[in-house]
Structure formats: structure tokens, C-alpha cells
PDB file of C-alpha atoms in Angstrom:
ATOM      1  CA  GLN A 486      99.416  82.156 100.659  1.00  0.00           C
ATOM      2  CA  VAL A 487     102.055  83.497 102.663  1.00  0.00           C
ATOM      3  CA  GLN A 488     104.153  81.249 104.793  1.00  0.00           C
ATOM      4  CA  VAL A 489     106.901  82.185 107.379  1.00  0.00           C
ATOM      5  CA  VAL A 490     109.085  79.409 108.623  1.00  0.00           C
ATOM      6  CA  GLU A 491     111.847  79.445 111.352  1.00  0.00           C
ATOM      7  CA  SER A 492     114.361  76.997 111.989  1.00  0.00           C
ATOM      8  CA  GLY A 493     117.550  76.622 113.947  1.00  0.00           C
ATOM      9  CA  GLY A 494     116.545  76.417 117.424  1.00  0.00           C
ATOM     10  CA  GLY A 495     117.612  73.906 119.819  1.00  0.00           C
ATOM     11  CA  LEU A 496     119.369  73.226 123.288  1.00  0.00           C
ATOM     12  CA  VAL A 497     122.712  74.867 123.950  1.00  0.00           C
ATOM     13  CA  GLN A 498     124.985  75.566 126.995  1.00  0.00           C
ATOM     14  CA  PRO A 499     125.599  78.972 128.359  1.00  0.00           C
ATOM     15  CA  GLY A 500     128.156  80.699 126.067  1.00  0.00           C
ATOM     16  CA  GLY A 501     127.264  78.624 123.083  1.00  0.00           C
ATOM     17  CA  SER A 502     125.937  79.738 119.752  1.00  0.00           C
ATOM     18  CA  LEU A 503     122.897  79.125 117.539  1.00  0.00           C
ATOM     19  CA  ARG A 504     121.904  80.549 114.115  1.00  0.00           C
ATOM     20  CA  LEU A 505     118.361  80.940 113.333  1.00  0.00           C
ATOM     21  CA  SER A 506     116.785  81.024 109.890  1.00  0.00           C
ATOM     22  CA  CYS A 507     113.492  82.327 108.759  1.00  0.00           C
ATOM     23  CA  VAL A 508     112.218  81.790 105.147  1.00  0.00           C
ATOM     24  CA  VAL A 509     109.181  83.338 103.568  1.00  0.00           C
ATOM     25  CA  SER A 510     107.414  81.909 100.657  1.00  0.00           C
ATOM     26  CA  GLY A 511     104.110  82.610  98.715  1.00  0.00           C
ATOM     27  CA  ARG A 512     102.705  85.735  97.000  1.00  0.00           C
ATOM     28  CA  LEU A 513     104.529  88.454  98.604  1.00  0.00           C
ATOM     29  CA  LEU A 514     105.417  91.367  96.309  1.00  0.00           C
ATOM     30  CA  SER A 515     108.013  92.945  98.580  1.00  0.00           C
ATOM     31  CA  ILE A 516     109.483  92.844 102.016  1.00  0.00           C
ATOM     32  CA  TYR A 517     110.351  96.158 103.780  1.00  0.00           C
ATOM     33  CA  SER A 518     111.612  94.700 106.911  1.00  0.00           C
ATOM     34  CA  MET A 519     112.024  91.312 108.751  1.00  0.00           C
ATOM     35  CA  GLY A 520     112.961  90.816 112.471  1.00  0.00           C
ATOM     36  CA  TRP A 521     113.005  88.427 115.315  1.00  0.00           C
ATOM     37  CA  TYR A 522     110.963  88.708 118.583  1.00  0.00           C
ATOM     38  CA  ARG A 523     111.037  86.239 121.540  1.00  0.00           C
ATOM     39  CA  GLN A 524     108.573  85.338 124.242  1.00  0.00           C
ATOM     40  CA  ALA A 525     109.342  83.285 127.394  1.00  0.00           C
ATOM     41  CA  PRO A 526     106.545  81.573 129.434  1.00  0.00           C
ATOM     42  CA  GLY A 527     104.423  84.010 131.143  1.00  0.00           C
ATOM     43  CA  LYS A 528     105.971  86.996 129.719  1.00  0.00           C
ATOM     44  CA  GLU A 529     105.372  89.544 126.933  1.00  0.00           C
ATOM     45  CA  ARG A 530     106.732  88.973 123.434  1.00  0.00           C
ATOM     46  CA  GLU A 531     109.657  91.452 123.053  1.00  0.00           C
ATOM     47  CA  LEU A 532     111.773  92.854 120.009  1.00  0.00           C
ATOM     48  CA  VAL A 533     115.135  91.117 119.572  1.00  0.00           C
ATOM     49  CA  ALA A 534     116.417  92.510 116.322  1.00  0.00           C
ATOM     50  CA  THR A 535     115.068  93.859 113.059  1.00  0.00           C
ATOM     51  CA  ILE A 536     116.403  94.606 109.584  1.00  0.00           C
ATOM     52  CA  THR A 537     115.009  96.703 106.814  1.00  0.00           C
ATOM     53  CA  SER A 538     115.469  96.247 102.939  1.00  0.00           C
ATOM     54  CA  SER A 539     118.284  99.085 103.250  1.00  0.00           C
ATOM     55  CA  GLU A 540     120.021  97.078 105.847  1.00  0.00           C
ATOM     56  CA  SER A 541     119.215  99.359 108.790  1.00  0.00           C
ATOM     57  CA  THR A 542     119.154  97.222 112.021  1.00  0.00           C
ATOM     58  CA  ASN A 543     117.789  97.759 115.339  1.00  0.00           C
ATOM     59  CA  TYR A 544     118.721  95.567 118.344  1.00  0.00           C
ATOM     60  CA  ALA A 545     117.397  95.103 121.866  1.00  0.00           C
ATOM     61  CA  ASP A 546     119.852  96.391 124.338  1.00  0.00           C
ATOM     62  CA  SER A 547     120.075  93.043 126.095  1.00  0.00           C
ATOM     63  CA  VAL A 548     121.445  91.417 122.744  1.00  0.00           C
ATOM     64  CA  LYS A 549     123.727  94.099 121.371  1.00  0.00           C
ATOM     65  CA  GLY A 550     127.115  92.773 120.613  1.00  0.00           C
ATOM     66  CA  ARG A 551     126.108  89.016 120.955  1.00  0.00           C
ATOM     67  CA  PHE A 552     123.424  88.733 118.348  1.00  0.00           C
ATOM     68  CA  THR A 553     123.685  89.636 114.600  1.00  0.00           C
ATOM     69  CA  ILE A 554     120.705  89.944 112.129  1.00  0.00           C
ATOM     70  CA  SER A 555     121.083  89.622 108.411  1.00  0.00           C
ATOM     71  CA  ARG A 556     119.005  89.129 105.463  1.00  0.00           C
ATOM     72  CA  ASP A 557     119.127  87.682 101.846  1.00  0.00           C
ATOM     73  CA  ASN A 558     116.627  89.637  99.775  1.00  0.00           C
ATOM     74  CA  GLY A 559     116.973  87.354  96.895  1.00  0.00           C
ATOM     75  CA  LYS A 560     115.926  84.377  98.956  1.00  0.00           C
ATOM     76  CA  ASN A 561     113.422  86.234 101.194  1.00  0.00           C
ATOM     77  CA  ALA A 562     115.193  85.115 104.126  1.00  0.00           C
ATOM     78  CA  VAL A 563     116.404  86.490 107.400  1.00  0.00           C
ATOM     79  CA  TYR A 564     119.049  84.971 109.778  1.00  0.00           C
ATOM     80  CA  GLN A 565     120.283  85.764 113.214  1.00  0.00           C
ATOM     81  CA  GLN A 566     123.564  84.520 114.690  1.00  0.00           C
ATOM     82  CA  MET A 567     123.382  84.208 118.334  1.00  0.00           C
ATOM     83  CA  ASN A 568     126.722  84.152 120.374  1.00  0.00           C
ATOM     84  CA  SER A 569     127.475  84.024 123.981  1.00  0.00           C
ATOM     85  CA  LEU A 570     124.080  82.623 124.778  1.00  0.00           C
ATOM     86  CA  LYS A 571     122.752  83.269 128.323  1.00  0.00           C
ATOM     87  CA  PRO A 572     120.046  81.438 130.237  1.00  0.00           C
ATOM     88  CA  GLU A 573     117.939  84.438 129.968  1.00  0.00           C
ATOM     89  CA  ASP A 574     117.997  84.194 126.223  1.00  0.00           C
ATOM     90  CA  THR A 575     115.676  80.981 126.620  1.00  0.00           C
ATOM     91  CA  ALA A 576     112.456  81.675 124.745  1.00  0.00           C
ATOM     92  CA  VAL A 577     110.316  80.923 121.619  1.00  0.00           C
ATOM     93  CA  TYR A 578     111.767  83.011 118.859  1.00  0.00           C
ATOM     94  CA  TYR A 579     109.316  84.400 116.305  1.00  0.00           C
ATOM     95  CA  CYS A 580     110.252  85.597 112.849  1.00  0.00           C
ATOM     96  CA  LYS A 581     108.124  88.780 111.751  1.00  0.00           C
ATOM     97  CA  VAL A 582     107.752  90.010 108.092  1.00  0.00           C
ATOM     98  CA  GLN A 583     106.635  93.453 107.406  1.00  0.00           C
ATOM     99  CA  PRO A 584     105.619  93.734 103.376  1.00  0.00           C
ATOM    100  CA  THR A 585     105.875  97.407 103.179  1.00  0.00           C
ATOM    101  CA  ARG A 586     106.905 100.539 105.477  1.00  0.00           C
ATOM    102  CA  TYR A 587     103.222 101.004 106.090  1.00  0.00           C
ATOM    103  CA  ALA A 588     101.921  97.570 105.755  1.00  0.00           C
ATOM    104  CA  TRP A 589      98.485  96.975 107.102  1.00  0.00           C
ATOM    105  CA  THR A 590      99.217  93.164 107.664  1.00  0.00           C
ATOM    106  CA  ASN A 591     102.265  91.640 109.135  1.00  0.00           C
ATOM    107  CA  TYR A 592     103.203  88.011 108.817  1.00  0.00           C
ATOM    108  CA  TRP A 593     104.525  85.810 111.612  1.00  0.00           C
ATOM    109  CA  GLY A 594     106.076  82.369 111.908  1.00  0.00           C
ATOM    110  CA  GLN A 595     105.178  79.738 114.385  1.00  0.00           C
ATOM    111  CA  GLY A 596     108.267  80.059 116.347  1.00  0.00           C
ATOM    112  CA  THR A 597     111.452  78.022 117.103  1.00  0.00           C
ATOM    113  CA  GLN A 598     112.373  77.147 120.660  1.00  0.00           C
ATOM    114  CA  VAL A 599     115.700  78.173 121.994  1.00  0.00           C
ATOM    115  CA  THR A 600     116.829  76.730 125.298  1.00  0.00           C
ATOM    116  CA  VAL A 601     120.093  77.933 126.983  1.00  0.00           C
ATOM    117  CA  SER A 602     120.884  75.579 130.000  1.00  0.00           C
ATOM    118  CA  SER A 603     123.763  73.442 131.400  1.00  0.00           C
TER     119      SER A 603
END
């Protein structure tokens, strides 16, 4: 079965940095895109950044210039470097895996908590 596991979350001060990792394992023939979404308590889950197999990226306006998404296709992994963190970045960050461009089923991890506070 497919497993999606995030790591790298934690507590940081405003202006600090974190690097999130997401590793996919199991019977997965391909990965078209991977991405990061986040959800704060009482709010809707929102897109943070995505990256396709061809390295095309998409970022939410709120994180452009601060976050960088990358992937390692050989390891079926995606990473997100987060710099200049702000309190409003506080949320649970989830990794999403899209097997093909028109995939019927996407896969989600359980999330990793990011807290930005002094």
C-alpha cells in the first residue's frame, strides 16, 4: 500500500527556518506531482506549493520568495525549505501525491505541525 510520511515540522521563532520532507513508499508506478498544503485550526486547507515531474512549480502568493519546493524523483520525495517564517505560517502541513496528470486518487500524509512563535 502507498504511504506518505511527512517530517521536519517543529517550533521556530519568527524569521526562522524549517525544512519539511515528504517520502512516498509502496506500489506507486509514477508520481506526476507532489505538493504541500496547510490547515490552521478552524480554517480551510489551502495550497502552499506544488511541483510536477517536469519541475514546474506553483506557489501561494503568501509564501512566494520565502518558501522553495523541490523533489527527488529517484527517492519519491518532496521537500519544502521555509525561510523568514511568520506567525501566520503556523499550521499543520500536509503532503499530497498525485500519481498521474488525471489521477482518480490522490494520496495524503498525516501532516506535520509547524508553529511559528516567540
